[in-house]
Each structure stands twice: as C-alpha cells, then as structure tokens.
PDB file of C-alpha atoms in Angstrom:
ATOM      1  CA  UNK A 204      -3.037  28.419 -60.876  1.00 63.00           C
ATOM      2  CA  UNK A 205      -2.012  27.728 -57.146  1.00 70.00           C
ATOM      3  CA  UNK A 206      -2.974  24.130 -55.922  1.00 70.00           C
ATOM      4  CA  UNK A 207      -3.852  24.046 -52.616  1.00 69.00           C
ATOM      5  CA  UNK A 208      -2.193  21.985 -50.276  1.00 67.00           C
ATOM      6  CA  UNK A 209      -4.213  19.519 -47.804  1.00 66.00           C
ATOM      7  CA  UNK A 210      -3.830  19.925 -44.475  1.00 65.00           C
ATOM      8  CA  UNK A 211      -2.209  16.896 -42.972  1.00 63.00           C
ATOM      9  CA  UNK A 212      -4.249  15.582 -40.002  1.00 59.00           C
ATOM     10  CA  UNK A 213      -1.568  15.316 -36.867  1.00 55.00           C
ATOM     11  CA  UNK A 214      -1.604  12.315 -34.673  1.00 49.00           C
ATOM     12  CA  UNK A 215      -2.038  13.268 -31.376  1.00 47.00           C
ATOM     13  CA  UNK A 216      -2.213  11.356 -28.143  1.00 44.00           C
ATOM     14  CA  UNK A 217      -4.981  12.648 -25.911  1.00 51.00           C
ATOM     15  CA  UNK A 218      -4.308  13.624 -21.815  1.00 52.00           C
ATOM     16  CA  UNK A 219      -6.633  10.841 -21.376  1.00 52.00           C
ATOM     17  CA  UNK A 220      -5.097   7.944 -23.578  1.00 62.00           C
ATOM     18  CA  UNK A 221      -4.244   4.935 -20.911  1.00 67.00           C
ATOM     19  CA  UNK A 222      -1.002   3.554 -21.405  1.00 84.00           C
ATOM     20  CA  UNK A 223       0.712   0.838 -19.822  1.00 86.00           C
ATOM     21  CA  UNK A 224       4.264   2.119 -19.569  1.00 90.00           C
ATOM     22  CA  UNK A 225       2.663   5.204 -17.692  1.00 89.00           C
ATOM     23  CA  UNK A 226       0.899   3.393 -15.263  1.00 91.00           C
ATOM     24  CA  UNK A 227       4.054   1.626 -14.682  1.00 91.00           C
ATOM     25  CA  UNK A 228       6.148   4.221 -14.398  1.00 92.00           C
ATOM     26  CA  UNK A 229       3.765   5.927 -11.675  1.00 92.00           C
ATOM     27  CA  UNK A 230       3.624   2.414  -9.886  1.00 93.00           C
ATOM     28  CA  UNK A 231       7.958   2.520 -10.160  1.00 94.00           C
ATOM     29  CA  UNK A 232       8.062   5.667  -8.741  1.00 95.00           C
ATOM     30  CA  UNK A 233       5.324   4.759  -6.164  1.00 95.00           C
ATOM     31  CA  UNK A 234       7.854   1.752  -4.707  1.00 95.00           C
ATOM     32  CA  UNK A 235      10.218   3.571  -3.078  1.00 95.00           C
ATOM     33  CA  UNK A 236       8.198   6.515  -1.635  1.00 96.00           C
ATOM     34  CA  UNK A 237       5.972   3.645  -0.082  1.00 96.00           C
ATOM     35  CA  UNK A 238       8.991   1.966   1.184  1.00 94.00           C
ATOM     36  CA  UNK A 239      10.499   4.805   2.826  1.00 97.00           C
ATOM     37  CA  UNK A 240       6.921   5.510   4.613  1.00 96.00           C
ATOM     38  CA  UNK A 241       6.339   2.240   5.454  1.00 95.00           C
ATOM     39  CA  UNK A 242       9.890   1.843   6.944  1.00 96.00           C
ATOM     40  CA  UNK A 243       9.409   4.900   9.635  1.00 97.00           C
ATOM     41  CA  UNK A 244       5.512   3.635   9.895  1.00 96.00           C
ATOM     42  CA  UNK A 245       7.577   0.545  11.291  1.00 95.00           C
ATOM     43  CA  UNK A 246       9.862   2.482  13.254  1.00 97.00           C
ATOM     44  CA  UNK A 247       7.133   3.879  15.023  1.00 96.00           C
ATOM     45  CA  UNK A 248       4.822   1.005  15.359  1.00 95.00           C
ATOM     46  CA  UNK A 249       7.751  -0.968  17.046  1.00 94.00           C
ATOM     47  CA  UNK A 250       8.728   1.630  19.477  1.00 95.00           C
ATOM     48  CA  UNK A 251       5.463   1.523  20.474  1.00 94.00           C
ATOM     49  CA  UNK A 252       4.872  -2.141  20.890  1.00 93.00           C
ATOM     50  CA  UNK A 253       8.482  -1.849  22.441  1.00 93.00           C
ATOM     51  CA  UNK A 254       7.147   0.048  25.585  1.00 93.00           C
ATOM     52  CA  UNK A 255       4.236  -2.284  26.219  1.00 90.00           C
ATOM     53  CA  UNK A 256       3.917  -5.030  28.431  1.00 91.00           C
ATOM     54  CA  UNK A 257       3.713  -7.926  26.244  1.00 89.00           C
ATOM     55  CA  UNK A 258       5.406  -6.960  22.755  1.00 83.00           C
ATOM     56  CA  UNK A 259       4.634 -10.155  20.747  1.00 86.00           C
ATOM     57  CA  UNK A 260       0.397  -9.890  21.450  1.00 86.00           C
ATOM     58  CA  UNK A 261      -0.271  -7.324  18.861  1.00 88.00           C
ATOM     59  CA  UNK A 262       2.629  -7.825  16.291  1.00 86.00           C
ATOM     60  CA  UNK A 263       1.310  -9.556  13.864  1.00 85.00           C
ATOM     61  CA  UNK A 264      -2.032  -7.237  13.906  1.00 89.00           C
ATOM     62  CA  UNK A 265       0.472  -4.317  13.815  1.00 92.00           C
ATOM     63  CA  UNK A 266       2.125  -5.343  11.116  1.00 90.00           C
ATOM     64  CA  UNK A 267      -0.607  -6.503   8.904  1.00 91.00           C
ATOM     65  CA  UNK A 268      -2.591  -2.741   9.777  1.00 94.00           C
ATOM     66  CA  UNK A 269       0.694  -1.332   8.655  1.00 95.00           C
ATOM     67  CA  UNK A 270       0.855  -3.563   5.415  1.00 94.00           C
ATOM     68  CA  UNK A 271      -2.648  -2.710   4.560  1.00 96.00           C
ATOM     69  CA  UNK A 272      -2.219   1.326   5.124  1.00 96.00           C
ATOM     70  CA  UNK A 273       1.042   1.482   3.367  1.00 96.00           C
ATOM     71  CA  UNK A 274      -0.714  -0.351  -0.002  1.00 96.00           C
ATOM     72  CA  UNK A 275      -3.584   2.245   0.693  1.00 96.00           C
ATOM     73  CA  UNK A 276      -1.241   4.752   0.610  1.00 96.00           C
ATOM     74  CA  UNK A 277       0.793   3.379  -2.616  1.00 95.00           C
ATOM     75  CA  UNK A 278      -3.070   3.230  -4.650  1.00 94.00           C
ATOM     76  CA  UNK A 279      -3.305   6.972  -3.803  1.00 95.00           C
ATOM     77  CA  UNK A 280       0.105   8.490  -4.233  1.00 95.00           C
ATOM     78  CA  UNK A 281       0.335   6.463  -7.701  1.00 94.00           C
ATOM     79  CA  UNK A 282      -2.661   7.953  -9.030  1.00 93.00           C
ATOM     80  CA  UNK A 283      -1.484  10.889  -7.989  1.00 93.00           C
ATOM     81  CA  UNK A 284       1.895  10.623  -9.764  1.00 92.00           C
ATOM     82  CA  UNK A 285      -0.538   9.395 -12.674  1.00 90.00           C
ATOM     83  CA  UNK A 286      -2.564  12.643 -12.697  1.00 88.00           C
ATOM     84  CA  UNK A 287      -5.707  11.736 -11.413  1.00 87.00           C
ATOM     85  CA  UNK A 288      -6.199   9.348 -14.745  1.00 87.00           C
ATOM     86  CA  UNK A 289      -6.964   5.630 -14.339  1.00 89.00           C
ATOM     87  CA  UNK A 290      -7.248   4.660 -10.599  1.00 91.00           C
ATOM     88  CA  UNK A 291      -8.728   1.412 -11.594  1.00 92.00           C
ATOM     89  CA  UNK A 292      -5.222   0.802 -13.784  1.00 93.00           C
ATOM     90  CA  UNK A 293      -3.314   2.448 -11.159  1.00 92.00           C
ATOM     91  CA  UNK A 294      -4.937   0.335  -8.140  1.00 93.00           C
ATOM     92  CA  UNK A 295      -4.150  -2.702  -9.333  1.00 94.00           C
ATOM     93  CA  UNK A 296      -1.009  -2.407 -10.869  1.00 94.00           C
ATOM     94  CA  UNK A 297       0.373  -0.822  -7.598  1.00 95.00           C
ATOM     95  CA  UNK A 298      -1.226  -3.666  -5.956  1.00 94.00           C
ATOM     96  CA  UNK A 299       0.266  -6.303  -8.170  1.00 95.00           C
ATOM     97  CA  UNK A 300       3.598  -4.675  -7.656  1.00 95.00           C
ATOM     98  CA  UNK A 301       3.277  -4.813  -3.705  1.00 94.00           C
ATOM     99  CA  UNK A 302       2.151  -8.522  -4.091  1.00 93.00           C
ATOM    100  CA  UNK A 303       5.314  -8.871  -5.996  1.00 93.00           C
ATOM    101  CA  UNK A 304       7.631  -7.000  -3.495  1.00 91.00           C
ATOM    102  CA  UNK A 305       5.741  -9.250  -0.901  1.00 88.00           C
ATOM    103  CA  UNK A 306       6.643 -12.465  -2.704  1.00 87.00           C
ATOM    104  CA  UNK A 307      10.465 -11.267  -3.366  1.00 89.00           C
ATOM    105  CA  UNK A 308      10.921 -10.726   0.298  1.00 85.00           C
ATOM    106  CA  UNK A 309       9.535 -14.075   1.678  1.00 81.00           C
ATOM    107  CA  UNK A 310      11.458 -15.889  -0.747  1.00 83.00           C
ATOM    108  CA  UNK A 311      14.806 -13.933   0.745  1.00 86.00           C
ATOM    109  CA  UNK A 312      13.635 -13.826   4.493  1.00 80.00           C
ATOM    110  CA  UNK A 313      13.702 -16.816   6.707  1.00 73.00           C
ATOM    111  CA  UNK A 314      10.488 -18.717   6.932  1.00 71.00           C
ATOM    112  CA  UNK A 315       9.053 -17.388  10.138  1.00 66.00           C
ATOM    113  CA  UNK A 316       6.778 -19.208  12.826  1.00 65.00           C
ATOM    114  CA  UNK A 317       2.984 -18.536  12.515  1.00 67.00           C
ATOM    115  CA  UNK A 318       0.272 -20.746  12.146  1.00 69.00           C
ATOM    116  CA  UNK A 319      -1.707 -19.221   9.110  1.00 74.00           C
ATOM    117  CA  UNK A 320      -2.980 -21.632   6.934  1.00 78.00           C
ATOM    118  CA  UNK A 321      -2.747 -21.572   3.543  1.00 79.00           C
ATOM    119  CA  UNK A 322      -5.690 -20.361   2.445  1.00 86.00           C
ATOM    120  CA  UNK A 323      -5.697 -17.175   5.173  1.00 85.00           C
ATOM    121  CA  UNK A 324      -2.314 -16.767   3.474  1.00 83.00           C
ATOM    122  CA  UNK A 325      -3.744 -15.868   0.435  1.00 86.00           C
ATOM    123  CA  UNK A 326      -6.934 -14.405   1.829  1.00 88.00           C
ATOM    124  CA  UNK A 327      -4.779 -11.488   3.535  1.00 88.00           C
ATOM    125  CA  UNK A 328      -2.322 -11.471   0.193  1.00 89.00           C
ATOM    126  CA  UNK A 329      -5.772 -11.228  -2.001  1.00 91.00           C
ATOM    127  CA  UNK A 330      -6.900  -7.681  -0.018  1.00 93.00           C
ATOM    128  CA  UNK A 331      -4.003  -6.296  -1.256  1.00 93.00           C
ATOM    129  CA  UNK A 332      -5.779  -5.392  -4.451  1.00 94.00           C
ATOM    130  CA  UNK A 333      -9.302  -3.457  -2.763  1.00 95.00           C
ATOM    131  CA  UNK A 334      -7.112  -1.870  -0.999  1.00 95.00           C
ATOM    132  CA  UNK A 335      -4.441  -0.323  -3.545  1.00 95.00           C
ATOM    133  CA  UNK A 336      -7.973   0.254  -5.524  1.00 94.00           C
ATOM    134  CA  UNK A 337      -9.955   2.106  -2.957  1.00 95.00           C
ATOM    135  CA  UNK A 338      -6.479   3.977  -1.939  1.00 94.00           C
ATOM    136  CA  UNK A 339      -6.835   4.882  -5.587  1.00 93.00           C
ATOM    137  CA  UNK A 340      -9.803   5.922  -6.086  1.00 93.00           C
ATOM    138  CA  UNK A 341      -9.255   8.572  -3.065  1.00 93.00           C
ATOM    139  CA  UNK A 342      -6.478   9.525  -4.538  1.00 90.00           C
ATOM    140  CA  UNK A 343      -8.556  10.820  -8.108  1.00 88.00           C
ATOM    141  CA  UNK A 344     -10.926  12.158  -6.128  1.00 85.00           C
ATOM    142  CA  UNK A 345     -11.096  15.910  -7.024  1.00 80.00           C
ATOM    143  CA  UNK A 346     -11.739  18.891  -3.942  1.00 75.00           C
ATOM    144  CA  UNK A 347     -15.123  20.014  -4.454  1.00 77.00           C
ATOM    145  CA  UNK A 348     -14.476  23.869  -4.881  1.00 76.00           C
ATOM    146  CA  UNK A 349     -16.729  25.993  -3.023  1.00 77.00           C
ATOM    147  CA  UNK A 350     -17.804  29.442  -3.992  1.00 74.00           C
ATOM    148  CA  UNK A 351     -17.288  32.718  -2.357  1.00 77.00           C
ATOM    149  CA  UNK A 352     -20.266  34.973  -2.190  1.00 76.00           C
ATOM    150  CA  UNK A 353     -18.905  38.584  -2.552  1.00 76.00           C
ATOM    151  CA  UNK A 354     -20.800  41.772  -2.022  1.00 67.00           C
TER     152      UNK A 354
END
C-alpha cells in the first residue's frame, strides 16, 4: 500500500511584505534621479533670478522652494519605484536620506553668510520629512478609473 506524501507548505513572501532593503533600494535609486532634477530645477531658477534686477532678494526663498519641491518629488518617485507599497516607509526614508545628503554637503561646502538661527535651522531641516511623506502619499495614490457607457 502507497503512503501518501504530505504536501510541503512553501514559504512565500507576499507583494505586500515591507522590507527594509526594498525601501532602501527605491530611496538609492531615488538619489540620483532627484539630483539630476533638482540640478536643471537650479539651472533654471538661477537664470531666472539672473535676469532680474536685484538677484540676491529672492535667493534664499528660491532655493529653499526648490529644496522643498525636489524632496516632494523624491517621496513620490520613490514610492513609485516601490510600487505603490509603503509611502509612509518610503516618505521618510527618502526624507532621512535627503537630510543626510543635506548634512554631507554642508559639512564639504564653505560655511556661508545667513543669519538663521539655530533653531529655524532645524525648523526648515525638520519639514523635510511632511514633505517627502505627503510627496509620497501622492505618489500611491491610484487614478480613479472611470467607466465608459457603451450603447
């Protein structure tokens, strides 16, 4: 007589499963697109001030629009990379990562002359993370579908 064989129950990781070395791998991948945007964002943005009157009025209001967009931007195209999964994870990792970029670059650049004080320092560092996150959240955000009526 036959025995019968079990079945062996397969492990399998669900399309929903969060894991951190995806998130960052969409936040690695993320970087450079961002940079590359936020480089010709730049570009633009100081041709412009360029051809005003008085280039140093709206510099540093320029440049902090432009930091806040491009961090927007990186929150939507890494959930994107991510598949729609895990904004929330995706948000703030992307933000974390920009914070990090942004720390890595002022310890390389020259100090430069404004007259923030500390505390608005980190107040404009600590938006970083609502905005990766609401950039994020727009970026799982699914198009409604609409149907077509036929005859």
């Amino acid at each position: 007589m036959p025995k019968k064989k079990r079945t062996q129950k397969r492990r399998t990781v669900s399309a929903e499963a969060v894991s951190f070395t995806s998130v960052c791998k969409s936040v690695l991948l993320t970087l450079p697109i961002i940079t590359v945007i936020g480089l010709v964002m730049l570009l633009c943005i100081t041709a412009i001030l360029l051809n005003t009157k008085n280039p140093d009025a709206y510099h540093t209001a320029a440049g902090l629009a432009l930091l806040y967009l491009v961090t927007l931007l990186g929150g939507l195209i890494a959930t994107r990379l991510h598949g729609r999964r895990t904004p929330l994870f995706c948000g703030i990792a992307i933000g974390f990562a920009v914070l990090l970029l942004l720390l890595i670059l002022s310890l390389i650049l020259p100090n430069s002359d404004h007259a923030y004080t500390s505390a608005l320092q980190i107040g404009q560092h600590a938006l970083l993370f609502p905005m990766a996150t609401v950039g994020a959240l727009l970026g799982a955000r699914e198009k409604k579908t609409t149907r077509r009526r036929t005859k």
